[in-house]
JSON list of C-alpha atoms in Angstrom, two decimals:
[
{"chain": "T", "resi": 1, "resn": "UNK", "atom": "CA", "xyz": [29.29, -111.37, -123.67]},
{"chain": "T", "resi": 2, "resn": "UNK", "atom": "CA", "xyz": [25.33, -111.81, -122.72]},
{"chain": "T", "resi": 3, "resn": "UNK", "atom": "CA", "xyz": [22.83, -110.08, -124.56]},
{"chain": "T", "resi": 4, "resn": "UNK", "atom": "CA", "xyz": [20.26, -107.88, -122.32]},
{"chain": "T", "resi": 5, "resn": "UNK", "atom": "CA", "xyz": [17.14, -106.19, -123.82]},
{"chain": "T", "resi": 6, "resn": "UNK", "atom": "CA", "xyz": [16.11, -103.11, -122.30]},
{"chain": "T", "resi": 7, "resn": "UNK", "atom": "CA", "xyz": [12.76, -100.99, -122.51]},
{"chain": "T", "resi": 8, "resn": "UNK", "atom": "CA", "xyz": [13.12, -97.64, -121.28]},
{"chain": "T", "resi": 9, "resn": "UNK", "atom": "CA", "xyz": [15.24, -95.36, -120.08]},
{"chain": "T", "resi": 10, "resn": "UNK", "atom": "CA", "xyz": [18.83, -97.18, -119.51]},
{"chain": "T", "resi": 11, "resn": "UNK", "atom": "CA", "xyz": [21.51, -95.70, -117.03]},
{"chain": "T", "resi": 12, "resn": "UNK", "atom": "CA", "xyz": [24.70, -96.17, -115.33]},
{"chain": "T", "resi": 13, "resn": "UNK", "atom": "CA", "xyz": [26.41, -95.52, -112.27]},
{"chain": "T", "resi": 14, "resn": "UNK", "atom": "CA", "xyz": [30.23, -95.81, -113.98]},
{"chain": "T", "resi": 15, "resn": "UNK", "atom": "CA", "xyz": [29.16, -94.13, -117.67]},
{"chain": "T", "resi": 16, "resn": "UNK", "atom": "CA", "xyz": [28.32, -95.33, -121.37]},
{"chain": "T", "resi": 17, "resn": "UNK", "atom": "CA", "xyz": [31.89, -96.87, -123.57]},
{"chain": "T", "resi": 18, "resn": "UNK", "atom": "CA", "xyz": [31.00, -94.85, -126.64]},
{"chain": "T", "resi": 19, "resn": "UNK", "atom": "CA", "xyz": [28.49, -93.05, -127.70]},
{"chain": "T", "resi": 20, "resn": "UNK", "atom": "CA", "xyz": [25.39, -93.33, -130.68]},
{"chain": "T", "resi": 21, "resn": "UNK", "atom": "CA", "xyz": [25.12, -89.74, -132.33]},
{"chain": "T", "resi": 22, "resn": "UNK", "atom": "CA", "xyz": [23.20, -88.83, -135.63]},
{"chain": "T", "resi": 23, "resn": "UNK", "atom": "CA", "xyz": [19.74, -89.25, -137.28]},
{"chain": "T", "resi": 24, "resn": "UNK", "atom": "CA", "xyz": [19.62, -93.06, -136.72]},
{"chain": "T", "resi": 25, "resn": "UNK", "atom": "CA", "xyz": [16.98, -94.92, -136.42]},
{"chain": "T", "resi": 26, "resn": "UNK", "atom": "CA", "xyz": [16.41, -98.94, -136.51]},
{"chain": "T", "resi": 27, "resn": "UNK", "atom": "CA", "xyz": [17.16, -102.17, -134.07]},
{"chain": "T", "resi": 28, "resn": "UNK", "atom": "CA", "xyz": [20.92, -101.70, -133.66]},
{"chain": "T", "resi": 29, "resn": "UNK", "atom": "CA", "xyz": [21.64, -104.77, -131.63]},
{"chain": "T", "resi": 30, "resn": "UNK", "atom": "CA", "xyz": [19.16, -107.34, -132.71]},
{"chain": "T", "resi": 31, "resn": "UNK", "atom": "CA", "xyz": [19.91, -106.25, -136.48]},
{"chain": "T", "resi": 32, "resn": "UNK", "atom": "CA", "xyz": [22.67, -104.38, -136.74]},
{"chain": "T", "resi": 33, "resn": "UNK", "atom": "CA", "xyz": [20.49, -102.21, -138.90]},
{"chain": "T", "resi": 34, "resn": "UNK", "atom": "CA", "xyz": [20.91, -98.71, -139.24]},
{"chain": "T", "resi": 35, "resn": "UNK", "atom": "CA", "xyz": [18.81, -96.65, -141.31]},
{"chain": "T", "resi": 36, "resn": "UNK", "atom": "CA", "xyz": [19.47, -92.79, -141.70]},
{"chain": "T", "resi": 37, "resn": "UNK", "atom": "CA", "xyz": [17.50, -89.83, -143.44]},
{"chain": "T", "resi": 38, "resn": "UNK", "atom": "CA", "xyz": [19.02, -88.68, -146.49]},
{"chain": "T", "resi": 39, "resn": "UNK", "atom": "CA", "xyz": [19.95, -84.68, -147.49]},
{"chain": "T", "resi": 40, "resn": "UNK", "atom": "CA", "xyz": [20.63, -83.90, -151.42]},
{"chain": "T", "resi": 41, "resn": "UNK", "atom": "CA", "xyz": [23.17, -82.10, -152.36]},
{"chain": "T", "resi": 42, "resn": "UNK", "atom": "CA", "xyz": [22.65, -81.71, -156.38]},
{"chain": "T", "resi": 43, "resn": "UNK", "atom": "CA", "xyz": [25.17, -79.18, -156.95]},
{"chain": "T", "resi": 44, "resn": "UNK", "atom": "CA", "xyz": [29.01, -77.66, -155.71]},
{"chain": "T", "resi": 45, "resn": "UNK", "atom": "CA", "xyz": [28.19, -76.59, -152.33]},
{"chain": "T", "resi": 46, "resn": "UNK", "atom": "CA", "xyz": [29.85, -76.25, -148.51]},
{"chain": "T", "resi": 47, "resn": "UNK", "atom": "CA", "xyz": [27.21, -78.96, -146.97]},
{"chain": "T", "resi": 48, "resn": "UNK", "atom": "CA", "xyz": [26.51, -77.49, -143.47]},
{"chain": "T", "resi": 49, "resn": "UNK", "atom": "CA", "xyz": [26.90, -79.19, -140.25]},
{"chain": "T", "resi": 50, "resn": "UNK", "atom": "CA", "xyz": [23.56, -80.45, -140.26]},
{"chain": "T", "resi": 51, "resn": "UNK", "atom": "CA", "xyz": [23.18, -82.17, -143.57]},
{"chain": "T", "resi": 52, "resn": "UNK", "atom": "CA", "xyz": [26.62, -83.64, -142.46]},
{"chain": "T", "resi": 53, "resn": "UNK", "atom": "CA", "xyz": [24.97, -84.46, -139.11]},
{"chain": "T", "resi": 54, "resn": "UNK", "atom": "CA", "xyz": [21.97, -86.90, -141.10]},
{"chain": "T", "resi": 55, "resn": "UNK", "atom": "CA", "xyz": [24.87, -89.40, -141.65]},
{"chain": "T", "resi": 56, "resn": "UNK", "atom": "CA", "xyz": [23.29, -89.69, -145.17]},
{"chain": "T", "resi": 57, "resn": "UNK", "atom": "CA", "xyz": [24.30, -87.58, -148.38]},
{"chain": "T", "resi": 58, "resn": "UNK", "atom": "CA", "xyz": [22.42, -88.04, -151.75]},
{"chain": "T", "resi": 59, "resn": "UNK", "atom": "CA", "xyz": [23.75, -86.65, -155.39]},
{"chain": "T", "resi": 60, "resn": "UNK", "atom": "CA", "xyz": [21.25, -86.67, -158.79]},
{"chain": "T", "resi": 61, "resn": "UNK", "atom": "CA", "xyz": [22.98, -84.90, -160.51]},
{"chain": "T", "resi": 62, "resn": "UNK", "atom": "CA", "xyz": [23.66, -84.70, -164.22]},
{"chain": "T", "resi": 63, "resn": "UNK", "atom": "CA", "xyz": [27.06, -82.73, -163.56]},
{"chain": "T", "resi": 64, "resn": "UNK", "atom": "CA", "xyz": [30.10, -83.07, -161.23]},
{"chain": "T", "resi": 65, "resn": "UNK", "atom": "CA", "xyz": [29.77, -82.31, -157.79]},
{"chain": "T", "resi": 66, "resn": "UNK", "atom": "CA", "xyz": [32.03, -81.10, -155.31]},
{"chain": "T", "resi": 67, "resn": "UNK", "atom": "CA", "xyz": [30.85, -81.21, -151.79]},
{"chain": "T", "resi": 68, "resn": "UNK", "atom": "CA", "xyz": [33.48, -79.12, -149.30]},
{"chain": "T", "resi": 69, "resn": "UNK", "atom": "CA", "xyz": [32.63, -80.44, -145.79]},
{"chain": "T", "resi": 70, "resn": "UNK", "atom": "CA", "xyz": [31.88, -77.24, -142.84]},
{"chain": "T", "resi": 71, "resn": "UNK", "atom": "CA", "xyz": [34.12, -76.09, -140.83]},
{"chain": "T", "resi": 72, "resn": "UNK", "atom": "CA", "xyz": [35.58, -78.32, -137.55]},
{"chain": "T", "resi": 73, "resn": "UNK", "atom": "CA", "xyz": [34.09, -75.87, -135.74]},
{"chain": "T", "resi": 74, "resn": "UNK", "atom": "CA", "xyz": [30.78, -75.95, -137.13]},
{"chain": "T", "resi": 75, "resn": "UNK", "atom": "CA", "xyz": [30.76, -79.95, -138.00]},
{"chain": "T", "resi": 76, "resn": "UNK", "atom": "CA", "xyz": [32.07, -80.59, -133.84]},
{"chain": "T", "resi": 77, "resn": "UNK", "atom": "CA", "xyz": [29.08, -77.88, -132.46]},
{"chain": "T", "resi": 78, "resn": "UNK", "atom": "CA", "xyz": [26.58, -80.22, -134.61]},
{"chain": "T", "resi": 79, "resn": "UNK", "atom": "CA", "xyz": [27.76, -83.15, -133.58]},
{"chain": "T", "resi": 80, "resn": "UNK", "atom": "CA", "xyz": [28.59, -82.14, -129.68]},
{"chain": "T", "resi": 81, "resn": "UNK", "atom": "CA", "xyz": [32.26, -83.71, -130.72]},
{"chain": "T", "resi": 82, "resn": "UNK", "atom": "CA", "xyz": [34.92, -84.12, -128.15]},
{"chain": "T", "resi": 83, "resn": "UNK", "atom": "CA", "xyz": [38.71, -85.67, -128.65]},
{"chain": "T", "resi": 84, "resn": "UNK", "atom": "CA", "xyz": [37.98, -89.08, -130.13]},
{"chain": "T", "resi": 85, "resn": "UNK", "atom": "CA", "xyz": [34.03, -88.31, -131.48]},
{"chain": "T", "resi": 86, "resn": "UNK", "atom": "CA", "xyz": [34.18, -90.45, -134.12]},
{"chain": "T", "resi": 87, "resn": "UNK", "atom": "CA", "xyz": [31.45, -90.56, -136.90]},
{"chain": "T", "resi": 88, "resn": "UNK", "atom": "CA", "xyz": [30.80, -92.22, -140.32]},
{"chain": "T", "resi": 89, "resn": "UNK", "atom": "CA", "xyz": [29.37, -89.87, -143.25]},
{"chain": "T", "resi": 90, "resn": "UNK", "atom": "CA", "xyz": [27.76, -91.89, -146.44]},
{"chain": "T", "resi": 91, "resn": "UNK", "atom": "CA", "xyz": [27.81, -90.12, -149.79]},
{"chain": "T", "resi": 92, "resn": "UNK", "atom": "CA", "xyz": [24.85, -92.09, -152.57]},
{"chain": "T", "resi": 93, "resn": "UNK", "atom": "CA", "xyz": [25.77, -91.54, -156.31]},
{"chain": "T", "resi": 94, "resn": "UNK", "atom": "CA", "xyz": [24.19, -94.12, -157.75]},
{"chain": "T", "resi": 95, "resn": "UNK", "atom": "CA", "xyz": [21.55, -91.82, -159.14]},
{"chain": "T", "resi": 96, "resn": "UNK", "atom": "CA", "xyz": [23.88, -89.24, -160.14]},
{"chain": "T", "resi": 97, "resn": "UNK", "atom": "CA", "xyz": [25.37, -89.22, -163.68]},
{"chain": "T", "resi": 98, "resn": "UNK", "atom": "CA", "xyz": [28.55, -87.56, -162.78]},
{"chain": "T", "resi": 99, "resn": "UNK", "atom": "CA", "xyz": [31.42, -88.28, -160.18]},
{"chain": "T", "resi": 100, "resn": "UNK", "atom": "CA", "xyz": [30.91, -86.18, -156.98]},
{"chain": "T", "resi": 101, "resn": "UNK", "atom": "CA", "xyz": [33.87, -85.04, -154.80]},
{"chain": "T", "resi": 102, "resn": "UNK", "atom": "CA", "xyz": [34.34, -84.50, -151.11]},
{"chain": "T", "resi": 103, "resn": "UNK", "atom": "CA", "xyz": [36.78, -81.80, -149.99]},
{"chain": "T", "resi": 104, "resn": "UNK", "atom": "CA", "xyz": [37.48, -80.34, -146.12]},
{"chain": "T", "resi": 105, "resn": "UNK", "atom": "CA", "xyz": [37.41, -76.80, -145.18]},
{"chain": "T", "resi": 106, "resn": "UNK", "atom": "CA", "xyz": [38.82, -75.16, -141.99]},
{"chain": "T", "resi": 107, "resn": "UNK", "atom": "CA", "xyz": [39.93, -77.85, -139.55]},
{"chain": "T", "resi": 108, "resn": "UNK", "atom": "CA", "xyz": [39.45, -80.30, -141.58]},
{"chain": "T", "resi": 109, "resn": "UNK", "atom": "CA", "xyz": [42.26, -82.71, -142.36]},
{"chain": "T", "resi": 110, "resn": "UNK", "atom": "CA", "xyz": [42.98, -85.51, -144.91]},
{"chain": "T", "resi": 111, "resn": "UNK", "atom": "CA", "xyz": [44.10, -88.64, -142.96]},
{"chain": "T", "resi": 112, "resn": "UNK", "atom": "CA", "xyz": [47.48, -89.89, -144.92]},
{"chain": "T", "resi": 113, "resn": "UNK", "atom": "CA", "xyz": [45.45, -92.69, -146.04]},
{"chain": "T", "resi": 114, "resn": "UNK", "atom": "CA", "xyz": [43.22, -89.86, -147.95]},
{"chain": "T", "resi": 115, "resn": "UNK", "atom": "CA", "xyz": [46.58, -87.80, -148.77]},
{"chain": "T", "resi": 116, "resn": "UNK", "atom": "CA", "xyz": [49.05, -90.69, -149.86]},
{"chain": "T", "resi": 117, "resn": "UNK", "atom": "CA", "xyz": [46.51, -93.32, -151.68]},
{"chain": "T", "resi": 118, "resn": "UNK", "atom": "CA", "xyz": [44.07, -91.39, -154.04]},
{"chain": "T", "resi": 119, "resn": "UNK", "atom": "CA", "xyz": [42.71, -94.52, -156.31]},
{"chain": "T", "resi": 120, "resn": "UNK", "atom": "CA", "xyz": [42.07, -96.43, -152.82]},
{"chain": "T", "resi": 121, "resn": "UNK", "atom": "CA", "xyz": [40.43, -96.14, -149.84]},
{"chain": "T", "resi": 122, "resn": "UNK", "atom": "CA", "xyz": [41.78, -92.54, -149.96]},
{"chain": "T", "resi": 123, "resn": "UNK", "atom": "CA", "xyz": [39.71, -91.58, -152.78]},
{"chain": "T", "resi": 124, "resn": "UNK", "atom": "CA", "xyz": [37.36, -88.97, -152.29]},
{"chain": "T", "resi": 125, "resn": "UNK", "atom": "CA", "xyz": [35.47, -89.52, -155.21]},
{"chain": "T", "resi": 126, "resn": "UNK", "atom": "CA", "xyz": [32.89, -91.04, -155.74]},
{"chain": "T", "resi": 127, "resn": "UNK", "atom": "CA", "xyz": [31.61, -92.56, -159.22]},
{"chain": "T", "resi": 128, "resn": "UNK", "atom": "CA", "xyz": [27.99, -92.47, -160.72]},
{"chain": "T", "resi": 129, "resn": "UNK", "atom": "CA", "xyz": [25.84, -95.19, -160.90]},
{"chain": "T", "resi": 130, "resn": "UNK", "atom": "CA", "xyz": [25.85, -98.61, -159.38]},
{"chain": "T", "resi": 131, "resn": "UNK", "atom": "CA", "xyz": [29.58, -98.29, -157.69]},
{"chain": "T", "resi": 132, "resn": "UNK", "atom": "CA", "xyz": [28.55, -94.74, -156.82]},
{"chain": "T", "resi": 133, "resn": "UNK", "atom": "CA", "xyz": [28.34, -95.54, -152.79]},
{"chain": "T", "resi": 134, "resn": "UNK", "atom": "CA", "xyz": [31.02, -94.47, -150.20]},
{"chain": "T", "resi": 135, "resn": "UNK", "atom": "CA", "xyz": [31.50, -94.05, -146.52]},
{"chain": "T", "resi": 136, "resn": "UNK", "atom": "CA", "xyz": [33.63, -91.77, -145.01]},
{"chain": "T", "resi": 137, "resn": "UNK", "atom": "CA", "xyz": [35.12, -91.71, -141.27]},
{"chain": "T", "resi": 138, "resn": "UNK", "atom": "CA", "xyz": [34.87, -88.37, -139.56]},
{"chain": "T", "resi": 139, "resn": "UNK", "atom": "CA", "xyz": [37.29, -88.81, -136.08]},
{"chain": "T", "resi": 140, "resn": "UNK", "atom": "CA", "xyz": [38.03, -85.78, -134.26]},
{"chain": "T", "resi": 141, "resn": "UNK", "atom": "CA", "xyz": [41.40, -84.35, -132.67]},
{"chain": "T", "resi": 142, "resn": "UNK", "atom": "CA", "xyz": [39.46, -81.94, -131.03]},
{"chain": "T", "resi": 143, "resn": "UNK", "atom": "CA", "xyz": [35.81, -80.41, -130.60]},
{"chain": "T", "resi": 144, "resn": "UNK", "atom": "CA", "xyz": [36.97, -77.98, -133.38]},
{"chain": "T", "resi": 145, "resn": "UNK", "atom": "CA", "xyz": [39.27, -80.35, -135.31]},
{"chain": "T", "resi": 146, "resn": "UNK", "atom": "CA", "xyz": [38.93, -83.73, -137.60]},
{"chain": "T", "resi": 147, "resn": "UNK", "atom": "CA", "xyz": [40.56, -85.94, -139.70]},
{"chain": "T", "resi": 148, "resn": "UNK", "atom": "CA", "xyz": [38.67, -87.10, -142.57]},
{"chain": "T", "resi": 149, "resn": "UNK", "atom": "CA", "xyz": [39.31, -90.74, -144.27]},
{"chain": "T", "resi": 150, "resn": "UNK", "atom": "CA", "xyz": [37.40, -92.49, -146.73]},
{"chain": "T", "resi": 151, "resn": "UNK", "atom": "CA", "xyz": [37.07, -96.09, -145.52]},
{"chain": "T", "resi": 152, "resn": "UNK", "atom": "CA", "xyz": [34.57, -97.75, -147.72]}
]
């Protein structure tokens, strides 16, 4: 496939394969680096749709931390999510002193990777320190719906 380099606005007469949501910022085909603004979250919280929306979740925290995703509802309005939106969620421990937890709330639902294999790449928690780094797949069912898999 041939490499084209564009400046300006790019359009097409047959639609975009795909689609580049978030805070992102960065070269994404001549580096294939993607750099996105971080939220904390320092304590047990519901994150809302926008922190989830940064792409980029921080923990400091000298305790444990469990962070309940929003709702499907409110996570697929933030993100403008359709059937087959699919989006990747980072959580950063490694300055945290505690494990930090991810959990789903309303429309939000465990992929039987994240169900069946706790200790895996179904874990969804995430250790302090210099392991404490995790990314998370967000693919919706519906605008209002998601499954939710940890998959690094």
């Amino acid at each position: 496939m041939a490499s084209t380099t564009f400046s300006g606005p790019v359009t097409s007469t047959n639609g975009f394969i795909g689609a580049l949501t978030g805070n992102v910022t960065g070269n994404i085909a001549g580096t294939g680096r993607i750099t996105h603004t971080p939220t904390a979250i320092n304590a047990t919280a519901t994150a809302t749709a926008a922190q989830v929306a940064t792409g980029y979740i921080t923990s400091t925290s000298v305790g444990t931390v469990t962070i309940t995703l929003p709702t499907g509802t409110l996570l697929g309005a933030a993100l403008s999510a359709t059937q087959g939106t699919i989006f990747d969620l980072y959580v950063d421990n490694t300055a945290g002193a505690s494990v930090v937890t991810v959990a789903v709330a309303t429309n939000g639902i465990l992929s039987s990777g994240a169900a069946d294999t706790p200790g895996s790449f179904g874990d969804l928690t995430i250790a302090a320190g210099a392991t404490g780094l995790a990314r998370f797949t967000i693919m919706f069912s519906s605008a209002t719906a998601y499954v939710f898999t940890r998959t690094a």
